Coordinates of C-alpha atoms and ligand atoms in Angstrom, one line a residue:
M20 CA 0.0 0.0 0.0
T21 CA 1.4 3.4 -0.9
T22 CA 1.1 6.1 1.8
I23 CA 0.6 9.7 0.9
D24 CA 2.9 12.2 2.7
R25 CA 1.0 14.4 5.1
Y26 CA 1.4 18.2 5.5
G27 CA -0.8 20.9 6.9
V28 CA -1.1 24.5 8.2
M29 CA -1.5 25.1 12.0
G30 CA -2.9 28.4 13.2
Y31 CA -5.7 29.9 15.3
P32 CA -7.9 30.8 13.6
V33 CA -7.0 29.1 10.4
S34 CA -10.2 28.5 8.4
H35 CA -9.4 31.5 6.1
S36 CA -6.0 30.1 5.1
R37 CA -5.3 29.7 1.4
S38 CA -2.3 27.4 2.0
P39 CA -4.2 24.2 1.3
V40 CA -5.2 25.5 -2.2
I41 CA -1.7 26.7 -3.0
H42 CA 0.0 23.5 -2.0
R43 CA -2.5 21.4 -3.9
L44 CA -1.8 23.4 -7.0
F45 CA 1.9 23.0 -6.5
A46 CA 1.5 19.3 -6.0
L47 CA -0.5 18.9 -9.2
Q48 CA 2.0 21.0 -11.1
T49 CA 5.0 19.0 -9.9
N50 CA 3.4 15.6 -9.8
Q51 CA 3.9 15.1 -6.1
H52 CA 1.5 13.0 -4.1
I53 CA 0.7 14.8 -0.9
Q54 CA -2.2 15.5 1.5
Y55 CA -2.4 19.0 3.0
E56 CA -4.8 19.7 6.0
L57 CA -6.1 22.8 7.9
L58 CA -5.4 22.4 11.6
E59 CA -7.0 24.8 14.0
V60 CA -5.0 24.6 17.2
A61 CA -5.4 26.9 20.2
P62 CA -2.2 28.2 21.8
D63 CA -2.4 26.0 24.9
R64 CA -2.6 22.9 22.6
L65 CA 0.3 23.8 20.3
E66 CA 3.0 21.5 21.6
A67 CA 0.6 18.5 21.9
A68 CA -0.7 19.1 18.4
V69 CA 2.7 19.4 16.8
R70 CA 4.0 16.3 18.6
Q71 CA 0.9 14.3 17.7
F72 CA 1.3 15.3 14.0
Q73 CA 4.9 14.1 14.2
R74 CA 4.1 10.9 16.0
T75 CA 1.5 9.9 13.4
G76 CA 3.9 10.3 10.5
G77 CA 3.3 13.8 9.4
K78 CA 6.1 15.2 7.2
G79 CA 5.8 19.0 7.5
L80 CA 3.7 21.9 8.8
N81 CA 3.3 25.5 8.0
I82 CA 2.8 27.6 11.1
T83 CA 0.8 30.7 11.1
V84 CA -0.5 33.4 13.5
P85 CA -0.3 33.3 16.5
H86 CA 2.2 30.4 16.8
K87 CA 5.2 31.5 14.8
S88 CA 7.4 32.5 17.8
E89 CA 6.2 29.9 20.3
V90 CA 6.8 27.0 17.9
A91 CA 10.5 27.8 17.7
R92 CA 10.9 26.4 21.2
L93 CA 9.9 23.0 19.9
C94 CA 12.5 22.8 17.2
D95 CA 15.6 20.6 17.5
Q96 CA 17.3 22.7 14.7
L97 CA 16.6 26.2 13.4
S98 CA 17.6 27.6 10.0
E99 CA 19.6 30.8 10.0
P100 CA 16.5 33.0 8.9
A101 CA 14.3 31.3 11.5
S102 CA 16.9 31.9 14.3
T103 CA 17.5 35.5 13.3
A104 CA 13.7 36.2 13.1
G105 CA 13.0 34.3 16.3
A106 CA 10.0 32.9 14.3
V107 CA 9.2 29.8 12.3
N108 CA 6.7 29.3 9.5
T109 CA 7.8 25.9 8.3
L110 CA 8.4 22.7 10.2
S111 CA 10.0 19.5 8.7
F112 CA 9.9 16.2 10.5
R113 CA 12.8 14.0 9.6
E114 CA 14.5 11.1 11.5
G115 CA 12.7 12.0 14.8
E116 CA 13.8 15.6 14.7
I117 CA 11.9 18.9 14.2
R118 CA 13.6 21.5 11.9
G119 CA 12.2 25.0 11.9
D120 CA 12.6 27.4 8.9
N121 CA 11.3 30.8 8.1
T122 CA 10.4 31.4 4.4
D123 CA 8.5 34.7 4.9
G124 CA 11.5 36.9 4.2
I125 CA 12.6 35.1 1.1
G126 CA 9.0 35.0 0.0
L127 CA 8.7 38.8 0.3
L128 CA 12.1 39.3 -1.5
R129 CA 11.1 37.1 -4.4
D130 CA 7.8 38.8 -4.8
L131 CA 9.4 42.3 -4.7
A132 CA 12.3 41.4 -7.0
I133 CA 10.7 38.9 -9.5
N134 CA 7.0 39.7 -9.6
Q135 CA 7.1 43.4 -8.9
G136 CA 10.5 44.4 -10.4
I137 CA 11.6 46.4 -7.3
T138 CA 15.3 47.0 -6.6
L139 CA 16.2 47.2 -2.9
D140 CA 19.9 48.0 -3.3
G141 CA 20.2 51.7 -2.2
A142 CA 16.5 52.0 -1.4
N143 CA 14.9 53.9 1.5
I144 CA 12.4 51.6 3.2
L145 CA 9.8 52.3 5.8
I146 CA 8.1 49.5 7.6
L147 CA 4.9 50.2 9.5
G148 CA 4.4 47.9 12.6
A149 CA 6.9 46.1 14.9
G150 CA 5.3 42.8 15.6
G151 CA 6.0 39.2 14.5
A152 CA 5.5 40.0 10.8
T153 CA 8.2 42.8 10.9
R154 CA 10.6 40.6 12.8
G155 CA 10.4 38.0 9.9
I156 CA 11.3 40.5 7.1
V157 CA 13.8 43.0 8.5
G158 CA 16.9 40.6 8.3
P159 CA 16.3 39.6 4.7
L160 CA 15.5 43.2 3.6
L161 CA 18.7 44.5 5.2
E162 CA 20.7 41.8 3.3
M163 CA 19.6 43.5 0.1
Q164 CA 21.7 46.6 1.1
P165 CA 19.1 49.3 1.3
S166 CA 20.2 52.9 2.1
S167 CA 18.0 53.1 5.1
L168 CA 15.3 51.1 6.9
C169 CA 13.0 52.7 9.4
I170 CA 10.6 50.8 11.6
A171 CA 7.6 53.0 12.6
N172 CA 5.2 51.8 15.3
R173 CA 2.4 53.0 17.5
T174 CA 4.3 51.7 20.5
I175 CA 7.8 53.1 20.1
D176 CA 9.5 50.7 22.5
K177 CA 8.7 47.7 20.3
A178 CA 10.2 49.5 17.2
Q179 CA 13.3 50.5 19.2
A180 CA 13.8 46.9 20.4
L181 CA 13.6 45.5 16.9
A182 CA 15.9 48.2 15.5
E183 CA 18.5 47.4 18.2
H184 CA 18.1 43.6 17.5
F185 CA 19.0 44.1 13.8
S186 CA 21.4 47.1 14.2
Y187 CA 24.4 44.8 13.5
S188 CA 23.1 43.9 10.0
G189 CA 22.4 47.3 8.5
P190 CA 21.2 51.0 8.7
V191 CA 18.0 50.4 10.7
S192 CA 16.2 53.0 12.9
A193 CA 12.9 53.4 14.8
C194 CA 10.2 56.0 15.1
R195 CA 6.6 56.7 15.9
F196 CA 4.0 57.0 13.2
N197 CA 3.8 60.7 13.6
M198 CA 7.5 61.3 13.6
V199 CA 8.6 59.5 10.5
P200 CA 11.8 61.1 9.1
V201 CA 11.1 62.5 5.6
S202 CA 14.5 64.0 4.6
E203 CA 14.6 61.5 1.7
E204 CA 11.8 60.0 -0.3
Y205 CA 10.7 56.5 0.5
D206 CA 11.0 54.0 -2.3
L207 CA 9.1 51.3 -0.5
I208 CA 6.6 51.4 2.4
I209 CA 5.5 48.0 3.8
N210 CA 2.5 47.7 6.0
A211 CA 3.2 45.0 8.6
T212 CA 0.6 46.0 11.2
S213 CA -2.4 43.9 11.9
A214 CA -4.6 47.0 11.9
G215 CA -6.3 46.2 8.6
V216 CA -7.2 42.6 9.7
R217 CA -8.9 44.2 12.7
G218 CA -10.7 46.6 10.3
E219 CA -8.8 49.6 11.6
T220 CA -7.0 52.3 9.6
P221 CA -4.4 53.9 11.9
P222 CA -3.0 57.4 11.2
Y223 CA -0.5 56.1 8.6
P224 CA 2.2 58.7 7.8
E225 CA 1.0 60.7 4.8
S226 CA 4.2 62.7 4.6
A227 CA 6.1 59.5 3.8
I228 CA 4.4 58.9 0.5
S229 CA 5.5 60.4 -2.8
E230 CA 4.6 59.6 -6.4
H231 CA 7.7 57.4 -6.5
T232 CA 6.7 55.3 -3.5
F233 CA 5.8 51.6 -4.0
C234 CA 3.4 50.5 -1.2
Y235 CA 3.2 46.9 -0.2
D236 CA 0.6 45.5 2.3
L237 CA 1.7 42.1 3.8
S238 CA -2.1 41.5 4.3
Y239 CA -4.2 40.5 1.4
G240 CA -7.9 40.1 0.9
L241 CA -10.8 39.7 -1.5
K242 CA -11.2 43.4 -1.6
P243 CA -8.4 46.0 -1.5
T244 CA -7.1 46.3 2.1
P245 CA -7.5 49.6 4.0
F246 CA -3.8 50.2 3.7
S247 CA -3.7 49.7 -0.1
V248 CA -6.7 52.0 -0.5
W249 CA -5.0 54.6 1.8
A250 CA -1.8 54.3 -0.3
R251 CA -3.6 54.8 -3.6
E252 CA -5.6 57.8 -2.2
H253 CA -2.3 59.4 -1.1
G254 CA -0.6 59.2 -4.5
A255 CA 1.6 56.2 -4.2
A256 CA 3.2 55.1 -7.5
R257 CA 1.9 51.6 -7.0
S258 CA 0.0 49.8 -4.2
V259 CA -0.1 46.0 -4.0
M260 CA -1.3 43.4 -1.5
G261 CA 0.7 40.4 -0.2
W262 CA -0.7 37.7 -2.5
G263 CA 2.7 37.3 -4.1
M264 CA 4.5 36.9 -0.8
L265 CA 2.0 34.3 0.3
V266 CA 2.5 32.2 -2.8
E267 CA 6.3 32.6 -2.8
Q268 CA 6.8 31.7 0.8
A269 CA 4.6 28.6 0.2
A270 CA 6.8 27.7 -2.8
E271 CA 9.9 27.9 -0.6
S272 CA 8.3 25.6 2.1
F273 CA 7.3 23.2 -0.7
H274 CA 10.9 23.2 -1.9
I275 CA 12.2 22.4 1.6
W276 CA 9.8 19.5 2.0
R277 CA 9.8 18.0 -1.5
G278 CA 13.1 19.2 -3.0
V279 CA 11.4 20.8 -6.0
L280 CA 10.6 24.5 -6.5
P281 CA 7.2 25.0 -8.2
D282 CA 6.6 27.6 -10.8
T283 CA 4.7 30.3 -8.8
A284 CA 3.4 32.4 -11.8
P285 CA 0.4 30.3 -12.8
V286 CA -0.5 29.7 -9.1
L287 CA -0.3 33.4 -8.3
K288 CA -2.5 34.2 -11.3
Q289 CA -5.1 31.6 -10.3
M290 CA -5.1 32.9 -6.7
T291 CA -5.6 36.5 -7.6
I292 CA -8.2 35.6 -10.3
T293 CA -10.3 33.6 -7.8
A294 CA -9.7 36.3 -5.1
Ligands
ATR24 P1 2.0 40.1 13.8 O1 2.6 38.9 14.4 O2 0.9 39.9 12.8 O3 3.0 41.1 13.4 P2 1.6 41.4 16.4 O4 2.8 40.9 16.9 O5 0.4 41.4 17.3 O6 1.1 40.7 15.0 O7 1.8 42.9 15.9 C1 0.8 43.7 15.4 C2 1.4 45.0 14.9 O8 0.4 45.8 14.4 C3 2.0 45.9 16.0 O9 3.1 46.6 15.5 C4 0.9 46.8 16.4 O10 1.3 48.0 17.0 P3 1.6 48.0 18.6 O11 2.9 47.4 18.8 O12 1.6 49.5 18.9 O13 0.5 47.2 19.3 C5 0.3 47.0 15.1 N1 -1.1 47.5 15.2 C6 -2.2 46.7 15.3 N2 -3.3 47.4 15.3 C7 -2.9 48.7 15.2 C8 -3.6 50.0 15.1 N3 -4.9 50.1 15.1 N4 -2.9 51.1 14.9 C9 -1.5 51.0 14.8 N5 -0.8 49.9 14.9 C10 -1.5 48.7 15.1

């Protein structure tokens, strides 16, 4: 009897996740036989649920909100991006061990560079928000040698702590939403707050946008997100949602698990058409 390798996404809540659809499309495209489940797991059951998945022969998991930091404690090995970010979005179960990776950063970089044609070398970057999503992308963004990277947050202490954590890897600073430095134009503004998901539109810094600014919302939705609407209304050059990052980070996870990198273009097209 042939067994089908099991994968899944664990989060709370998780019913909205597009990962099962994306991984099924990748599997079809690359001729891999896999099963991919949605696993809704409350924080107090995280460890038990991961260990049970491992014990029953599961091969890999995607980990999403709110478990990305907590799950790092359960890993026997962490990749360099996961260790730098202090957050894990991909688990692999091999030979009794749990390996944790983080493909969010590379997913964002691939979307920006390949799908959107954005050059980060020498760019001025502003990130809004200083939570888990920001923690996952600052390291990879700094590796692309931007001129500056400023983290703006409602709660300044969190932005300062992140800027300090990453200060050894590049020109990173912190500020409040209403004190964003505007001596130079921003080439890229990334919304990494969870405000939109909560249906809120904070006082995003209008002075940071010019007609050269590319605005990127890590969130995505069936309709334009509040941030992408705000960016368009304030004259951004372009404003996009994070569908590309979602598909690219999934492709990197698929590669880790199956050793084959799917072609993301047709899957991205299908996701945004059906969105
Ligand atoms: P995630 O893991 O998705 O990044 P998080 O760690 O809870 O989630 O972080 C959420 C981020 O969105 C934080 O930067 C938060 O700002 P605070 O640190 O000040 O809480 C930001 N955020 C959420 N709702 C917001 C709002 N209405 N206005 C401004 N910032 C908001």
